[in-house]
């Protein structure tokens, strides 16, 4: 059994499934990864001793999904009870004609040299796959997500990665591909998730709505203009307060595909952008965990319920359908959370950072971002060449620049 402290911030060169089987239970806080896509590319030479272990070249989608589920069953075992898991995956078009090229060129993994140099082998593989009609999407991400849920995972979000700079395609009979999926899984209903670290600025419309609503009652009127009607209807002025840290982010991420030197390496271009996974790591992997009791350091909030409007039983005073419908609710209110401190487990032994796992480490983007954000990582990669590239990339990182 591997000692998690000895492999922390290290890259293990080997088969993901076999390495994971040697890792201890509940030793990882978060998983951020992107498996090789189905029937898209090959990155190991034909004479590589690990060629048979390569994922993505299966003859059927069922074989591909089974291999992934076997790996993620092990990921689930090594993940802590409050752990999180993010998986980036894109779809594949069926068929082996020249039209396949337009699909290859617009994927995260398509710019990899291994993809472009193996078009013929991939096309042959797809031609032999008779499970789908040519030109049809195979729905691989959806099939994977369903299989994960069937295996006991809880799917919390299907995030959409929108790529504004998606490459042009030469297709004539469909829209070009400009998005991929990031599935957000957890193993239990209660899990670590730092929402405040990824909140986004409030939209202008929300700010205006809050300004408009402030001091108005349930009828949308200012009490000062209602004379004694406000008291008669039992409707004091209501209050609106937006979270000062920002709004809950939407379930999509608008991030350019790799177009800068910081997001690519010389020999491996199948990498996701650092800006894409940074919010996943911030929210899903705790930065401070007690060294002794393993409790995550969290903010403490005081929650207060502010009543916006108390409904009157005198529904006869409501003349419009809108106000009648609103009158059926006993009250309107909102919860205001105010930070009053941080949790203290009382151990007084200090804190450590969470550990992020990437079982398909590639050129090491997950480890690099983890290091930049003050977290630890464990990487697993089948290719010795990519292990060397990842090590060099991470070792060259200087936090001062």
mmCIF file of N, CA and C in Angstrom, residues 177-231:
data_model
loop_
_atom_site.group_PDB
_atom_site.id
_atom_site.type_symbol
_atom_site.label_atom_id
_atom_site.label_comp_id
_atom_site.label_asym_id
_atom_site.label_seq_id
_atom_site.Cartn_x
_atom_site.Cartn_y
_atom_site.Cartn_z
ATOM 1 N N UNK A 177 -18.506 22.673 -33.318
ATOM 2 C CA UNK A 177 -18.408 22.336 -31.902
ATOM 3 C C UNK A 177 -17.642 23.429 -31.161
ATOM 4 N N UNK A 178 -18.239 23.938 -30.087
ATOM 5 C CA UNK A 178 -17.584 25.010 -29.334
ATOM 6 C C UNK A 178 -17.789 24.848 -27.833
ATOM 7 N N UNK A 179 -18.017 23.609 -27.396
ATOM 8 C CA UNK A 179 -18.183 23.390 -25.959
ATOM 9 C C UNK A 179 -17.765 21.968 -25.590
ATOM 10 N N UNK A 180 -17.491 21.785 -24.317
ATOM 11 C CA UNK A 180 -17.257 20.465 -23.751
ATOM 12 C C UNK A 180 -17.932 20.425 -22.382
ATOM 13 N N UNK A 181 -17.963 19.233 -21.785
ATOM 14 C CA UNK A 181 -18.628 19.068 -20.498
ATOM 15 C C UNK A 181 -17.618 18.891 -19.370
ATOM 16 N N UNK A 182 -18.013 19.356 -18.194
ATOM 17 C CA UNK A 182 -17.293 19.048 -16.960
ATOM 18 C C UNK A 182 -18.328 18.557 -15.965
ATOM 19 N N UNK A 183 -18.275 17.277 -15.628
ATOM 20 C CA UNK A 183 -19.234 16.687 -14.696
ATOM 21 C C UNK A 183 -18.717 16.853 -13.266
ATOM 22 N N UNK A 184 -19.601 17.271 -12.400
ATOM 23 C CA UNK A 184 -19.268 17.482 -10.989
ATOM 24 C C UNK A 184 -19.950 16.391 -10.167
ATOM 25 N N UNK A 185 -19.134 15.438 -9.666
ATOM 26 C CA UNK A 185 -19.644 14.309 -8.883
ATOM 27 C C UNK A 185 -19.211 14.418 -7.419
ATOM 28 N N UNK A 186 -20.017 13.846 -6.539
ATOM 29 C CA UNK A 186 -19.644 13.681 -5.130
ATOM 30 C C UNK A 186 -20.069 12.278 -4.701
ATOM 31 N N UNK A 187 -19.531 11.810 -3.573
ATOM 32 C CA UNK A 187 -19.857 10.457 -3.113
ATOM 33 C C UNK A 187 -20.859 10.461 -1.964
ATOM 34 N N UNK A 188 -21.082 11.635 -1.359
ATOM 35 C CA UNK A 188 -22.064 11.751 -0.280
ATOM 36 C C UNK A 188 -22.839 13.058 -0.406
ATOM 37 N N UNK A 189 -23.982 13.121 0.263
ATOM 38 C CA UNK A 189 -24.831 14.309 0.171
ATOM 39 C C UNK A 189 -24.173 15.535 0.777
ATOM 40 N N UNK A 190 -23.369 15.322 1.817
ATOM 41 C CA UNK A 190 -22.650 16.426 2.434
ATOM 42 C C UNK A 190 -21.187 16.346 2.020
ATOM 43 N N UNK A 191 -20.683 17.435 1.488
ATOM 44 C CA UNK A 191 -19.328 17.424 0.964
ATOM 45 C C UNK A 191 -18.725 18.818 1.066
ATOM 46 N N UNK A 192 -17.432 18.890 0.926
ATOM 47 C CA UNK A 192 -16.749 20.175 1.003
ATOM 48 C C UNK A 192 -16.939 20.959 -0.294
ATOM 49 N N UNK A 193 -17.412 22.190 -0.176
ATOM 50 C CA UNK A 193 -17.589 23.037 -1.356
ATOM 51 C C UNK A 193 -17.558 24.496 -0.908
ATOM 52 N N UNK A 194 -16.528 25.209 -1.302
ATOM 53 C CA UNK A 194 -16.346 26.603 -0.906
ATOM 54 C C UNK A 194 -16.949 27.513 -1.968
ATOM 55 N N UNK A 195 -18.242 27.769 -1.846
ATOM 56 C CA UNK A 195 -18.943 28.579 -2.830
ATOM 57 C C UNK A 195 -18.424 30.016 -2.860
ATOM 58 N N UNK A 196 -18.115 30.555 -1.686
ATOM 59 C CA UNK A 196 -17.694 31.954 -1.624
ATOM 60 C C UNK A 196 -16.425 32.218 -2.435
ATOM 61 N N UNK A 197 -15.593 31.203 -2.599
ATOM 62 C CA UNK A 197 -14.325 31.394 -3.317
ATOM 63 C C UNK A 197 -14.520 31.547 -4.821
ATOM 64 N N UNK A 198 -15.707 31.197 -5.327
ATOM 65 C CA UNK A 198 -15.931 31.269 -6.778
ATOM 66 C C UNK A 198 -17.132 32.133 -7.142
ATOM 67 N N UNK A 199 -17.647 32.874 -6.186
ATOM 68 C CA UNK A 199 -18.779 33.755 -6.493
ATOM 69 C C UNK A 199 -18.392 34.764 -7.582
ATOM 70 N N UNK A 200 -19.382 35.177 -8.341
ATOM 71 C CA UNK A 200 -19.168 36.127 -9.426
ATOM 72 C C UNK A 200 -19.848 37.451 -9.094
ATOM 73 N N UNK A 201 -19.410 38.547 -9.708
ATOM 74 C CA UNK A 201 -20.043 39.847 -9.436
ATOM 75 C C UNK A 201 -21.538 39.810 -9.750
ATOM 76 N N UNK A 202 -22.313 40.509 -8.957
ATOM 77 C CA UNK A 202 -23.742 40.588 -9.210
ATOM 78 C C UNK A 202 -24.001 41.293 -10.542
ATOM 79 N N UNK A 203 -24.981 40.808 -11.276
ATOM 80 C CA UNK A 203 -25.333 41.444 -12.532
ATOM 81 C C UNK A 203 -26.031 42.780 -12.267
ATOM 82 N N UNK A 204 -25.950 43.658 -13.228
ATOM 83 C CA UNK A 204 -26.526 44.984 -13.089
ATOM 84 C C UNK A 204 -28.016 44.917 -12.812
ATOM 85 N N UNK A 205 -28.700 43.951 -13.446
ATOM 86 C CA UNK A 205 -30.137 43.832 -13.247
ATOM 87 C C UNK A 205 -30.460 43.447 -11.814
ATOM 88 N N UNK A 206 -29.608 42.644 -11.170
ATOM 89 C CA UNK A 206 -29.831 42.255 -9.778
ATOM 90 C C UNK A 206 -29.635 43.450 -8.850
ATOM 91 N N UNK A 207 -28.628 44.259 -9.146
ATOM 92 C CA UNK A 207 -28.372 45.439 -8.331
ATOM 93 C C UNK A 207 -29.523 46.433 -8.437
ATOM 94 N N UNK A 208 -30.048 46.598 -9.644
ATOM 95 C CA UNK A 208 -31.168 47.525 -9.836
ATOM 96 C C UNK A 208 -32.423 46.997 -9.157
ATOM 97 N N UNK A 209 -32.627 45.679 -9.227
ATOM 98 C CA UNK A 209 -33.804 45.089 -8.599
ATOM 99 C C UNK A 209 -33.758 45.274 -7.083
ATOM 100 N N UNK A 210 -32.564 45.078 -6.519
ATOM 101 C CA UNK A 210 -32.406 45.248 -5.079
ATOM 102 C C UNK A 210 -32.666 46.698 -4.674
ATOM 103 N N UNK A 211 -32.165 47.615 -5.504
ATOM 104 C CA UNK A 211 -32.372 49.031 -5.211
ATOM 105 C C UNK A 211 -33.850 49.393 -5.294
ATOM 106 N N UNK A 212 -34.552 48.807 -6.270
ATOM 107 C CA UNK A 212 -35.972 49.096 -6.458
ATOM 108 C C UNK A 212 -36.808 48.523 -5.315
ATOM 109 N N UNK A 213 -36.456 47.288 -4.909
ATOM 110 C CA UNK A 213 -37.261 46.601 -3.909
ATOM 111 C C UNK A 213 -37.075 47.163 -2.511
ATOM 112 N N UNK A 214 -35.904 47.781 -2.259
ATOM 113 C CA UNK A 214 -35.618 48.231 -0.910
ATOM 114 C C UNK A 214 -36.691 49.192 -0.395
ATOM 115 N N UNK A 215 -37.302 48.834 0.720
ATOM 116 C CA UNK A 215 -38.283 49.700 1.353
ATOM 117 C C UNK A 215 -39.681 49.565 0.814
ATOM 118 N N UNK A 216 -39.886 48.719 -0.206
ATOM 119 C CA UNK A 216 -41.244 48.552 -0.744
ATOM 120 C C UNK A 216 -41.918 47.349 -0.109
ATOM 121 N N UNK A 217 -43.265 47.373 -0.116
ATOM 122 C CA UNK A 217 -43.998 46.260 0.475
ATOM 123 C C UNK A 217 -44.336 45.222 -0.578
ATOM 124 N N UNK A 218 -45.128 44.235 -0.205
ATOM 125 C CA UNK A 218 -45.435 43.133 -1.105
ATOM 126 C C UNK A 218 -46.217 43.563 -2.331
ATOM 127 N N UNK A 219 -46.873 44.718 -2.272
ATOM 128 C CA UNK A 219 -47.618 45.218 -3.423
ATOM 129 C C UNK A 219 -46.728 46.024 -4.360
ATOM 130 N N UNK A 220 -45.424 46.140 -3.998
ATOM 131 C CA UNK A 220 -44.523 46.914 -4.819
ATOM 132 C C UNK A 220 -44.691 48.400 -4.624
ATOM 133 N N UNK A 221 -45.338 48.787 -3.528
ATOM 134 C CA UNK A 221 -45.579 50.200 -3.262
ATOM 135 C C UNK A 221 -44.784 50.661 -2.054
ATOM 136 N N UNK A 222 -44.454 51.930 -2.032
ATOM 137 C CA UNK A 222 -43.776 52.507 -0.890
ATOM 138 C C UNK A 222 -44.799 52.798 0.197
ATOM 139 N N UNK A 223 -44.595 52.322 1.430
ATOM 140 C CA UNK A 223 -45.574 52.515 2.500
ATOM 141 C C UNK A 223 -45.970 53.975 2.701
ATOM 142 N N UNK A 224 -45.040 54.892 2.441
ATOM 143 C CA UNK A 224 -45.358 56.300 2.659
ATOM 144 C C UNK A 224 -46.435 56.805 1.721
ATOM 145 N N UNK A 225 -46.668 56.088 0.607
ATOM 146 C CA UNK A 225 -47.687 56.524 -0.335
ATOM 147 C C UNK A 225 -49.012 55.822 -0.120
ATOM 148 N N UNK A 226 -49.080 54.983 0.911
ATOM 149 C CA UNK A 226 -50.293 54.192 1.134
ATOM 150 C C UNK A 226 -51.095 54.675 2.326
ATOM 151 N N UNK A 227 -50.672 55.750 2.946
ATOM 152 C CA UNK A 227 -51.365 56.256 4.126
ATOM 153 C C UNK A 227 -51.436 55.159 5.169
ATOM 154 N N UNK A 228 -52.649 54.812 5.607
ATOM 155 C CA UNK A 228 -52.810 53.786 6.632
ATOM 156 C C UNK A 228 -53.040 52.409 6.060
ATOM 157 N N UNK A 229 -52.993 52.257 4.719
ATOM 158 C CA UNK A 229 -53.291 50.963 4.103
ATOM 159 C C UNK A 229 -52.214 49.918 4.419
ATOM 160 N N UNK A 230 -50.977 50.370 4.578
ATOM 161 C CA UNK A 230 -49.905 49.419 4.848
ATOM 162 C C UNK A 230 -50.158 48.681 6.145
ATOM 163 N N UNK A 231 -50.520 49.410 7.192
ATOM 164 C CA UNK A 231 -50.818 48.779 8.471
ATOM 165 C C UNK A 231 -52.082 47.947 8.375
#
